[in-house]
Short mmCIF file of C-alpha atoms in Angstrom, two decimals:
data_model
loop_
_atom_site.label_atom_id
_atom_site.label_comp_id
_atom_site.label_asym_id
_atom_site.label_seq_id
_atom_site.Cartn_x
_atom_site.Cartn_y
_atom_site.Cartn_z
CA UNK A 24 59.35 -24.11 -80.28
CA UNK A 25 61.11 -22.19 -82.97
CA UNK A 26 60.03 -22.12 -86.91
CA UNK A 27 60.74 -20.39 -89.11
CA UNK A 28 58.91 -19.94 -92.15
CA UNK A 29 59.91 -18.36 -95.46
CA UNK A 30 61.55 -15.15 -93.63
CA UNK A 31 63.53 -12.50 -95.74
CA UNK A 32 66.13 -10.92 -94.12
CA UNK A 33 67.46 -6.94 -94.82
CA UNK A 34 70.68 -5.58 -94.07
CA UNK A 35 69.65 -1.44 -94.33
CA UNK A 36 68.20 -1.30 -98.13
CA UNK A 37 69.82 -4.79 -99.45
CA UNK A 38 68.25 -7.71 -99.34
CA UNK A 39 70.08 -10.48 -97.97
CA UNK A 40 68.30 -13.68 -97.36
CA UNK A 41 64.99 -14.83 -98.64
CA UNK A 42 63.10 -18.21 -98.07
CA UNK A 43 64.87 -19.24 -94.68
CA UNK A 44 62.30 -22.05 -93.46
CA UNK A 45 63.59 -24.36 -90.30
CA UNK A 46 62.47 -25.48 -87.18
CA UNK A 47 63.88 -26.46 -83.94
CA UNK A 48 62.27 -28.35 -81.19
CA UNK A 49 62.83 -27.82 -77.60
CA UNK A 50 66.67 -29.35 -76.83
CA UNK A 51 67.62 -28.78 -80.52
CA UNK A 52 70.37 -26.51 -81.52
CA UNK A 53 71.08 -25.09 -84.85
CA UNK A 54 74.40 -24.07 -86.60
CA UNK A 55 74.47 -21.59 -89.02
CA UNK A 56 77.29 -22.33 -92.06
CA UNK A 57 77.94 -19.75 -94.74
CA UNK A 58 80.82 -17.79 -95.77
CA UNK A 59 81.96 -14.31 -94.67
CA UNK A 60 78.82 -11.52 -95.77
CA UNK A 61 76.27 -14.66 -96.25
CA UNK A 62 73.81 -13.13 -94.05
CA UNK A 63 74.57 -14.98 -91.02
CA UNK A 64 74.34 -11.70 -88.14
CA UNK A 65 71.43 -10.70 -90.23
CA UNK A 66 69.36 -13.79 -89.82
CA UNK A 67 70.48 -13.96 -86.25
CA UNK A 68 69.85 -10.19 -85.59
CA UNK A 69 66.01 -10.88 -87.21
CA UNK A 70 65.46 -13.36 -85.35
CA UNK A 71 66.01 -11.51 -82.46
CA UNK A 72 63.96 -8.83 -83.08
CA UNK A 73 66.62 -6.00 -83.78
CA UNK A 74 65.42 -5.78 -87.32
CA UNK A 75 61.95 -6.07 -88.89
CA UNK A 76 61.29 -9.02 -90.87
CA UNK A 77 61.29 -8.64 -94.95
CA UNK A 78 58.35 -10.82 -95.52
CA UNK A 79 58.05 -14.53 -94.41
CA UNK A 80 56.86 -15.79 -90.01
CA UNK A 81 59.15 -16.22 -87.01
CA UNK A 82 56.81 -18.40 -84.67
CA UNK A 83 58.40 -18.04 -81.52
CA UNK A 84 57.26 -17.90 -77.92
CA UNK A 85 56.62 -14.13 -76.20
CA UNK A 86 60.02 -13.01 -74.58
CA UNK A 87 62.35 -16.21 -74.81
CA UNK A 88 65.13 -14.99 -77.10
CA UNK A 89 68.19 -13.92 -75.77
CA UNK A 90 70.89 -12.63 -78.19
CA UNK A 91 74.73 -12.19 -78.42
CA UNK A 92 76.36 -10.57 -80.98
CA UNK A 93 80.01 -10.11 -82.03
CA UNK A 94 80.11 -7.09 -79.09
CA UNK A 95 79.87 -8.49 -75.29
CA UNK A 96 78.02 -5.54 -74.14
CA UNK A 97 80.12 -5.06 -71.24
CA UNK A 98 81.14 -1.63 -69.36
CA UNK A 99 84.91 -1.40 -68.62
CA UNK A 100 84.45 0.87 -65.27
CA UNK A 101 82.23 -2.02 -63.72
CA UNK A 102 83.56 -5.25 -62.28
CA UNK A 103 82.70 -8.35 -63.64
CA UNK A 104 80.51 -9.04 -60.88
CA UNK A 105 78.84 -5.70 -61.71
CA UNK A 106 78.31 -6.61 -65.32
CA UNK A 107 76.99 -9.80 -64.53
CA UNK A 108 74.86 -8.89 -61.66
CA UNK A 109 72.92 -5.22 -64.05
CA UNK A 110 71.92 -8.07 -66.86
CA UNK A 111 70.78 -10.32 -64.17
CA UNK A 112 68.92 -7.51 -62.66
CA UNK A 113 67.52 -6.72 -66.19
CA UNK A 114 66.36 -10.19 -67.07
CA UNK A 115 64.67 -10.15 -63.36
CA UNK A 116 66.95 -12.92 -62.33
CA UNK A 117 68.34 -12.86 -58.57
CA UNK A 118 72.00 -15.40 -58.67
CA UNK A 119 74.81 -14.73 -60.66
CA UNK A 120 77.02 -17.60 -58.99
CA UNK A 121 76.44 -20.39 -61.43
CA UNK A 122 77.19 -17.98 -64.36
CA UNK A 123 80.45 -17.15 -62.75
CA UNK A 124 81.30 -20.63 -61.84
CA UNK A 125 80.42 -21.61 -65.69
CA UNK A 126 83.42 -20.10 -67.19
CA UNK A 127 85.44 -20.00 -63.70
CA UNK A 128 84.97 -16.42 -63.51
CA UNK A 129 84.68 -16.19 -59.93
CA UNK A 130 88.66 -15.17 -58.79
CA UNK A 131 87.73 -12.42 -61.28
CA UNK A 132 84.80 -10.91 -60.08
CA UNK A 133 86.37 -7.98 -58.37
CA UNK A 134 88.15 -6.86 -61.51
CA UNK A 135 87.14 -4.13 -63.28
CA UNK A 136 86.17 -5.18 -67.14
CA UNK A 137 88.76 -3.03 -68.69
CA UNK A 138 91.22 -5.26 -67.30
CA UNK A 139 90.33 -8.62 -68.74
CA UNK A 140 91.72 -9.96 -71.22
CA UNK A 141 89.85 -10.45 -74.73
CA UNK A 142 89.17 -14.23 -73.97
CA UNK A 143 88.16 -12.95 -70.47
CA UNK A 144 85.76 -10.58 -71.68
CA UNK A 145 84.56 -13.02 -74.20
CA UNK A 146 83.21 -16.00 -71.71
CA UNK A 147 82.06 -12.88 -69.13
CA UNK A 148 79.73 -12.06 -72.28
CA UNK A 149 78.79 -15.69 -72.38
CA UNK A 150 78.05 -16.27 -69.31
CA UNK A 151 75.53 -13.61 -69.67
CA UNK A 152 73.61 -16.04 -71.54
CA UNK A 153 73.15 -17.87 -68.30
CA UNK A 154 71.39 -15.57 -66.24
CA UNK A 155 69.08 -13.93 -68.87
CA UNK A 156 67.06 -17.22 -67.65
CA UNK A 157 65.54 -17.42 -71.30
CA UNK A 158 65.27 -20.95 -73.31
CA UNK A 159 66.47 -19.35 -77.00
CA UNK A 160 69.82 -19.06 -77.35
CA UNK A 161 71.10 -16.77 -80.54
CA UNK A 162 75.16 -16.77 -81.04
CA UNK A 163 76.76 -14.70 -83.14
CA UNK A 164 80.42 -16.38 -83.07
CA UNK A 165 80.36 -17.54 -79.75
CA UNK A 166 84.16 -19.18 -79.77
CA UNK A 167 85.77 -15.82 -81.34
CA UNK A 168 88.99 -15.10 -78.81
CA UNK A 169 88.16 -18.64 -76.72
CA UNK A 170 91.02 -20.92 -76.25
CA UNK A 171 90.49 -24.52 -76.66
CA UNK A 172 89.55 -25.32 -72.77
CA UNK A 173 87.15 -22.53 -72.64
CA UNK A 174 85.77 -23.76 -76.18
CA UNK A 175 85.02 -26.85 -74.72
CA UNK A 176 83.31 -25.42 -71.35
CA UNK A 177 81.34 -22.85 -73.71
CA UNK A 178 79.86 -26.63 -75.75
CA UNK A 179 79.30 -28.44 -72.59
CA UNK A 180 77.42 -25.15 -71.59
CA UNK A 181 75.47 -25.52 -74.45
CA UNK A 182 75.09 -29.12 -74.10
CA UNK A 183 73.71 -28.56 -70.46
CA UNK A 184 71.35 -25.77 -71.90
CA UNK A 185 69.93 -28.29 -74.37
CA UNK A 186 69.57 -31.04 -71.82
CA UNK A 187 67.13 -28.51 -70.23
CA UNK A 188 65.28 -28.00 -73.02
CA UNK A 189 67.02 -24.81 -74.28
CA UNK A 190 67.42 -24.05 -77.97
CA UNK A 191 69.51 -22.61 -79.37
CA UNK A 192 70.53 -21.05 -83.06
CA UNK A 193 74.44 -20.56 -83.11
CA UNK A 194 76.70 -18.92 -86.28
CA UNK A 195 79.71 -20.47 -86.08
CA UNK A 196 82.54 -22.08 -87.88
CA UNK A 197 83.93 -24.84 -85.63
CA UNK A 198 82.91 -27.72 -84.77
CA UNK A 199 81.18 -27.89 -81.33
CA UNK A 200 80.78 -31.05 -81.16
CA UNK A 201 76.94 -31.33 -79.98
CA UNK A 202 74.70 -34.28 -80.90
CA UNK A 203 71.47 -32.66 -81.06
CA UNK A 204 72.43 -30.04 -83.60
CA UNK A 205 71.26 -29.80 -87.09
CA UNK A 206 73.27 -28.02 -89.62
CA UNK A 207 71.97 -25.25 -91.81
CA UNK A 208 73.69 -23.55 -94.86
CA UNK A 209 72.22 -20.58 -95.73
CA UNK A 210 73.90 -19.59 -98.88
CA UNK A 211 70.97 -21.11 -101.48
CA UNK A 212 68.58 -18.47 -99.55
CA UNK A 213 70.86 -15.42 -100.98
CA UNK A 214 68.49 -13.40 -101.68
CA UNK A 215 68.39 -12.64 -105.68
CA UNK A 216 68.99 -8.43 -106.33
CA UNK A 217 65.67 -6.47 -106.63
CA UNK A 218 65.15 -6.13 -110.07
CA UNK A 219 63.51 -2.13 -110.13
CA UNK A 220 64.36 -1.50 -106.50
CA UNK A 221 64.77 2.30 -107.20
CA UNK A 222 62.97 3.31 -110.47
CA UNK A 223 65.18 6.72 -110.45
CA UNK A 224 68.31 4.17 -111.37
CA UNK A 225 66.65 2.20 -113.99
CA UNK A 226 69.17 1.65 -116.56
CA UNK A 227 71.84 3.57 -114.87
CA UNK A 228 74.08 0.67 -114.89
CA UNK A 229 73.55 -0.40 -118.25
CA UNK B 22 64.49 0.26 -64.29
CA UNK B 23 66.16 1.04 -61.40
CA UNK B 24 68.77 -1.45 -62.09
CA UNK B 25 69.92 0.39 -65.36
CA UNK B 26 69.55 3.97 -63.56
CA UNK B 27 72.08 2.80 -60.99
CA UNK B 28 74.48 1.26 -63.31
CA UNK B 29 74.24 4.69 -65.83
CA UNK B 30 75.12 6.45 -62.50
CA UNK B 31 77.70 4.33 -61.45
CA UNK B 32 79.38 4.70 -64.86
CA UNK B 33 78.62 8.59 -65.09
CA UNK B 34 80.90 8.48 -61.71
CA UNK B 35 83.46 6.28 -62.46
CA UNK B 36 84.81 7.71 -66.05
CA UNK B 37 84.50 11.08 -64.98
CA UNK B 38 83.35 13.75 -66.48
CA UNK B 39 79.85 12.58 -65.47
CA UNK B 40 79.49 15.33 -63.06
CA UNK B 41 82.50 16.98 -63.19
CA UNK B 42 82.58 18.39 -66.76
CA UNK B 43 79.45 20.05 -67.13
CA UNK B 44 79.59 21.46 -64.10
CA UNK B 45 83.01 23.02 -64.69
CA UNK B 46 81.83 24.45 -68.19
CA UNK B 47 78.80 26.08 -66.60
CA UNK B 48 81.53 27.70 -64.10
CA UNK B 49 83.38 28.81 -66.80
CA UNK B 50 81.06 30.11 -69.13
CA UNK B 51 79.60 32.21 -66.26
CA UNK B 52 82.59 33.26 -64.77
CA UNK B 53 83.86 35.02 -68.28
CA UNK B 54 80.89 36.69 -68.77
CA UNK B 55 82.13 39.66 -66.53
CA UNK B 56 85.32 39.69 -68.05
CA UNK B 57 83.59 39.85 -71.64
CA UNK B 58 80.79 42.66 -70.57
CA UNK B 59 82.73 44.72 -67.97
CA UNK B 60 82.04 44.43 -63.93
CA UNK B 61 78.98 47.50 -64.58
CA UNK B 62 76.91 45.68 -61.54
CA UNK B 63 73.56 47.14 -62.91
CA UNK B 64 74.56 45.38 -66.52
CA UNK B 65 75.12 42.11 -65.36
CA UNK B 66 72.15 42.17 -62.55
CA UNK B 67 69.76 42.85 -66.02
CA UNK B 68 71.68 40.04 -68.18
CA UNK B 69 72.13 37.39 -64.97
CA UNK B 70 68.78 34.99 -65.80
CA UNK B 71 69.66 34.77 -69.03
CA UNK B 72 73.40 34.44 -69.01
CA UNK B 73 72.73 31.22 -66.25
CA UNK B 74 70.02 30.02 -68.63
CA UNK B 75 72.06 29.66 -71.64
CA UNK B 76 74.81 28.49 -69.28
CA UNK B 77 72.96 25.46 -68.49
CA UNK B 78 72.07 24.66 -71.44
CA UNK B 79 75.03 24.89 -73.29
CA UNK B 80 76.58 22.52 -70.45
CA UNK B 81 73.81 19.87 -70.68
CA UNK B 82 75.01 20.04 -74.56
CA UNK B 83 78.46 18.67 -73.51
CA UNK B 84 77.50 15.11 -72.24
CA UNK B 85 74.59 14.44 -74.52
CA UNK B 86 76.41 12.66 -77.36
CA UNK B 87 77.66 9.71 -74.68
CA UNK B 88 73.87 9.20 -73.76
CA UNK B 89 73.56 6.27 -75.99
CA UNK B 90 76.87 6.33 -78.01
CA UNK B 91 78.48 4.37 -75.71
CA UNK B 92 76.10 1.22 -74.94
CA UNK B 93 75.75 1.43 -79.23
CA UNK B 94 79.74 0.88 -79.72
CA UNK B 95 80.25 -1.56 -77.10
CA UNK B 96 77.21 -3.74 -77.96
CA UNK B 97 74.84 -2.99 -74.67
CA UNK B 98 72.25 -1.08 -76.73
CA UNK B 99 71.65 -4.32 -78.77
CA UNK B 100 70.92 -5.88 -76.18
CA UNK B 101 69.30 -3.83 -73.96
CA UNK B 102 66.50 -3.81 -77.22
CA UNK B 103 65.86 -7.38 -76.43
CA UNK B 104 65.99 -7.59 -72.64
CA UNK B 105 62.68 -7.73 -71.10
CA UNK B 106 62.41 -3.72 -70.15
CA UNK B 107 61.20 -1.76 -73.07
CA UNK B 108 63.01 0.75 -74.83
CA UNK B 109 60.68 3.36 -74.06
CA UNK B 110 61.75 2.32 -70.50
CA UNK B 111 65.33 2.31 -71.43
CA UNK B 112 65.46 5.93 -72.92
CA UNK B 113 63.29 7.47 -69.66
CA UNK B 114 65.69 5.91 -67.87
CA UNK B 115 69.01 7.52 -69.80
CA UNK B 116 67.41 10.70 -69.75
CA UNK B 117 66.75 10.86 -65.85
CA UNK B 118 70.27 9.17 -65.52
CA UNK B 119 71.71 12.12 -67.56
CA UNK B 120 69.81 14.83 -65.79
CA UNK B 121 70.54 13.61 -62.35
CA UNK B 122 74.07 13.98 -63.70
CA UNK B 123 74.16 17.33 -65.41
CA UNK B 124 70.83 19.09 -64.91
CA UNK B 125 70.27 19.16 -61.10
CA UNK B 126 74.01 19.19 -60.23
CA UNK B 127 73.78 22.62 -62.89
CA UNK B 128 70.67 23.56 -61.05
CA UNK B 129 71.98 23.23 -57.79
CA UNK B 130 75.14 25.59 -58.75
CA UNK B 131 73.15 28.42 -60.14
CA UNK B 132 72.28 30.32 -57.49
CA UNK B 133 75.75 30.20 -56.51
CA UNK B 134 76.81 31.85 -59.76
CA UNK B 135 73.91 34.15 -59.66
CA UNK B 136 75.96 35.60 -56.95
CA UNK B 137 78.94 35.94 -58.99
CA UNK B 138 76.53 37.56 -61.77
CA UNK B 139 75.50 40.21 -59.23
CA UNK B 140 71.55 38.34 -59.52
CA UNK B 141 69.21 40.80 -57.46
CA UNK B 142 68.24 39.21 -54.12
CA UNK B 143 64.67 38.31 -55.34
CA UNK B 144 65.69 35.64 -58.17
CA UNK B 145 67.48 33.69 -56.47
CA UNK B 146 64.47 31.52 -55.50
CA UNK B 147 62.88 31.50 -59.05
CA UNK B 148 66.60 30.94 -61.06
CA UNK B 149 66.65 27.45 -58.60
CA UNK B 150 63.32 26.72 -59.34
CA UNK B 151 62.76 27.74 -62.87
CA UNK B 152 66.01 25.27 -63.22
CA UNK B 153 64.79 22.63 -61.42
CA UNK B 154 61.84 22.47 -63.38
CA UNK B 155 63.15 23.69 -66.95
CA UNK B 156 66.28 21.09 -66.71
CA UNK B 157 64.47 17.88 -67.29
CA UNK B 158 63.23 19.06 -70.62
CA UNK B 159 66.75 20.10 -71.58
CA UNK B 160 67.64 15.91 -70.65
CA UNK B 161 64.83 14.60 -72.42
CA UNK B 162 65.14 16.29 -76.05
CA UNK B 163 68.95 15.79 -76.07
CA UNK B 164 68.10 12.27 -75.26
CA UNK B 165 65.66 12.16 -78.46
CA UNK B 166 68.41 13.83 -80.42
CA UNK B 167 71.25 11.48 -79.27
CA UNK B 168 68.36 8.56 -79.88
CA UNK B 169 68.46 10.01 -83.67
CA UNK B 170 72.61 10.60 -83.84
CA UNK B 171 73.32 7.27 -82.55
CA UNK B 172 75.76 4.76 -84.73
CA UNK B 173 76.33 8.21 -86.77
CA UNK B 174 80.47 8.74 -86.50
CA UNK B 175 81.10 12.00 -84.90
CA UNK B 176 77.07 12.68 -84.89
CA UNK B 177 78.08 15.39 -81.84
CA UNK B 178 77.89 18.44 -84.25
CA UNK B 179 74.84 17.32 -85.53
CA UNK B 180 73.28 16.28 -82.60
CA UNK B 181 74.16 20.39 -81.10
CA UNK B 182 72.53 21.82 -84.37
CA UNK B 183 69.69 19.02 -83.74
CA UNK B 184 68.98 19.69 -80.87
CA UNK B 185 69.29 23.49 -79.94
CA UNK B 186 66.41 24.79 -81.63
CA UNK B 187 64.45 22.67 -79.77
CA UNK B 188 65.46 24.09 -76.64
CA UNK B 189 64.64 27.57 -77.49
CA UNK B 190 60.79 27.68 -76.01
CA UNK B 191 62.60 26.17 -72.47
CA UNK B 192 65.07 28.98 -72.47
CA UNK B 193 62.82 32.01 -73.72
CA UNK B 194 60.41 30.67 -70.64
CA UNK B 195 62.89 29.67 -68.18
CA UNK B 196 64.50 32.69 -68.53
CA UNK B 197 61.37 35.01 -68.58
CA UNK B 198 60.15 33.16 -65.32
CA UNK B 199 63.02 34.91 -63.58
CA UNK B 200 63.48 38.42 -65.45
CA UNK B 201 59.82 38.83 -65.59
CA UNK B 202 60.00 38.30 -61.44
CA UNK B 203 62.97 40.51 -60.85
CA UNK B 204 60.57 43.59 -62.97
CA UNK B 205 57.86 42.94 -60.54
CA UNK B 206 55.42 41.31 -62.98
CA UNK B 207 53.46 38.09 -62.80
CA UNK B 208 55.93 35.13 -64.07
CA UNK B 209 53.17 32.64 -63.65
CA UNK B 210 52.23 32.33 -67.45
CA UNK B 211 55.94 31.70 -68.04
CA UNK B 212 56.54 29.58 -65.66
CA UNK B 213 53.45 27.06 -66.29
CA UNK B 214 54.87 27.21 -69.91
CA UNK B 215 57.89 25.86 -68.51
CA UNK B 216 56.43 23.34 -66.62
CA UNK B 217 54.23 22.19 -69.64
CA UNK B 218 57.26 21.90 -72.15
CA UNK B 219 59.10 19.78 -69.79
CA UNK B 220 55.71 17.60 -68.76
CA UNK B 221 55.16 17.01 -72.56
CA UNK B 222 59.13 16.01 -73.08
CA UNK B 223 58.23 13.46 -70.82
CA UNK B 224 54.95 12.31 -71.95
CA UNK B 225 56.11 11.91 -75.58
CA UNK B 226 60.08 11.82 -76.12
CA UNK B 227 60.42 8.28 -74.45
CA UNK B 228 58.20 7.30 -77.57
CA UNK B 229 60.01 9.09 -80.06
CA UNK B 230 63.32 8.50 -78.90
CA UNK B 231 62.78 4.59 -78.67
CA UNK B 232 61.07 4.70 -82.15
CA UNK B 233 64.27 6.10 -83.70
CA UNK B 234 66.63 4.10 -81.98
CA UNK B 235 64.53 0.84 -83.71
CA UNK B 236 65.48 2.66 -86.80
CA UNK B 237 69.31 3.03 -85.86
CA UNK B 238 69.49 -0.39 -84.73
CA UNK B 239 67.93 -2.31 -88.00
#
């Protein structure tokens, strides 16, 4: 469903990641380990399609990635019902009830976004997940802001998304708790500093 | 498409200063133009077309930066690049979302100000028109600019001194589809110019503007 095969990875002009080779079959998740600046939002963020590939395949199927970064994407003047309802529209999907049910959103959906609090705002922007209708899931620290109840309804919403033969690739640094997920480090594939990236600096750090 | 034009225009109306603020600088400008030149009627009837050209423009200047500033901070730009509408889609969208927002409400006001400019009776008809149809181009390079000045941190200078020199041909003909009227000469050269400039904005900044935004977003 998803591999992966020897993809580099650039952050602007550095080169972060080289040689990242996995794959994930349908009802497979993937979590991403690495320390802080490993690369982590730059695989996930190539992956997606937000930045070009530095060399190496992505074989994935036509228009099933959906993506969440560290930002929810959500617009303060509109409701939560509002927010919900435009990325539903977007993704051509017609409900938004489940997605509000998900993360008990639902005695919420009148307020505006600018009102929620940041755990609030952080399962709305999950939730989006649900009604983008797509079978790849990539997380960029899902559980950031979650408490410990909506940690575990955000992993049994993965588990269900799974169970449906959803994928999905997730950077995070708790445990989840999910049985069909591999575990991927991705510090070897630093990628090694471009020896004569600019040949107007040669030898200006020596 | 239509989904993301309603939501831009339900935002535009909700913060404010959607249609509000440009509209209230076009007033203003205007307005101290007679204080600034003196109330000679014959002065200001000669000066009107262009006074309400640069007017607009300057006022469709004001709300340009927040075209895509504001989906890039809070994280909607991201993924509005990998929802299912293309970004060529998304930016024609912004742009009619801004000009519905500044342009016609600024188009719609100028023959009112035209009045206060002491506008001979026989422009009043071309000034609408030559704004209706000159507007849109105004939208659509600002939207190519703000596609370029986007992530930049206080990119709003440099998006003005982006984008103004590209809207000199729409002003020189815009405002010579009125003038040129008002001296009883044919404005139809002018005014087909006008029309062209804001046809090709359309045909080709959607491209452009999407292009550069892949750029911003790497």
């Amino acid at each position: 469903m998803l591999s992966v095969t020897n993809l580099g990875c650039r952050r602007g002009d550095l080169r972060v990641l080289s040689g990242v080779t996995f794959r994930l079959a349908a009802g497979q998740a993937l979590i991403l380990r690495g320390p802080n600046g490993s690369g982590k939002t730059t695989l996930l963020r190539t992956l997606a399609g937000l930045a070009p590939p530095d060399g190496g395949h992505i074989d994935a199927p036509e228009d099933e990635i959906a993506y969440a970064g560290h930002a929810d994407g959500l617009k303060s003047q509109l409701t939560v019902a509002e927010n919900l309802r435009f990325w539903a529209q977007m993704f051509g999907q017609r409900t938004i009830r489940p997605a509000l049910d998900t993360f008990q959103l639902a005695a919420l959906a009148n307020r505006q976004a600018a009102n929620l609090s940041a755990g609030q705002k952080r399962r709305l922007g999950l939730s989006r997940m649900l009604v983008t209708g797509r079978r790849i899931w990539l997380l960029d620290e899902p559980t950031v802001s979650l408490d410990s109840a909506s940690t575990a309804v955000f992993a049994a919403m993965i588990g269900d998304h799974l169970a449906a033969g959803g994928l999905a690739v997730i950077a995070t640094h708790i445990d989840l708790g999910l049985s069909a997920a591999q575990s991927l480090d991705i510090t070897p594939f630093k990628a090694r500093p471009e020896a004569h990236a600019n040949p107007f600096l040669d030898g200006a750090f020596t | 498409m239509i989904a993301l034009l309603r939501r831009d225009l339900a935002l535009a109306l909700r913060s404010g200063g959607g249609f509000g603020l440009s509209l209230a600088f076009f007033l203003i400008v205007v307005m101290f133009v007679p204080f600034g030149i003196g109330p000679n009627s014959a002065t200001l009837a000669t000066i009107a077309p262009g006074i309400l050209w640069i007017g607009a423009l300057l006022a469709c200047l004001l709300s340009l930066d927040r075209i895509f500033q504001l989906d890039y901070e809070d994280g909607s730009l991201d993924l509005l690049a990998t929802a299912p509408l293309p970004l060529e889609g998304v930016v024609a969208m912004k742009a009619l979302a801004h000009w519905l927002t500044t342009g016609l409400p600024l188009t719609l006001a100028a023959p009112l100000l035209g009045f206060l400019l002491n506008l001979p009776a026989g422009g009043y008809f071309w000034m609408f028109l030559s704004l209706l149809v000159g507007t849109p181009a105004l939208s659509f390079l600002g939207t190519f600019g703000a596609a370029i000045t986007v992530g930049l941190k206080r990119g709003g200078l440099l998006l003005s001194l982006l984008v103004l020199p590209l809207y000199i041909p729409t002003l020189i003909f815009g405002a010579q589809s009125v003038t040129l009227h008002l001296q009883q000469l044919s404005n139809a050269t002018a005014f087909s110019v006008l029309a062209a400039i804001s046809l090709f904005t359309f045909a080709l900044i959607p491209f452009a503007a999407a292009r550069a935004l892949r750029v911003n977003l790497r």
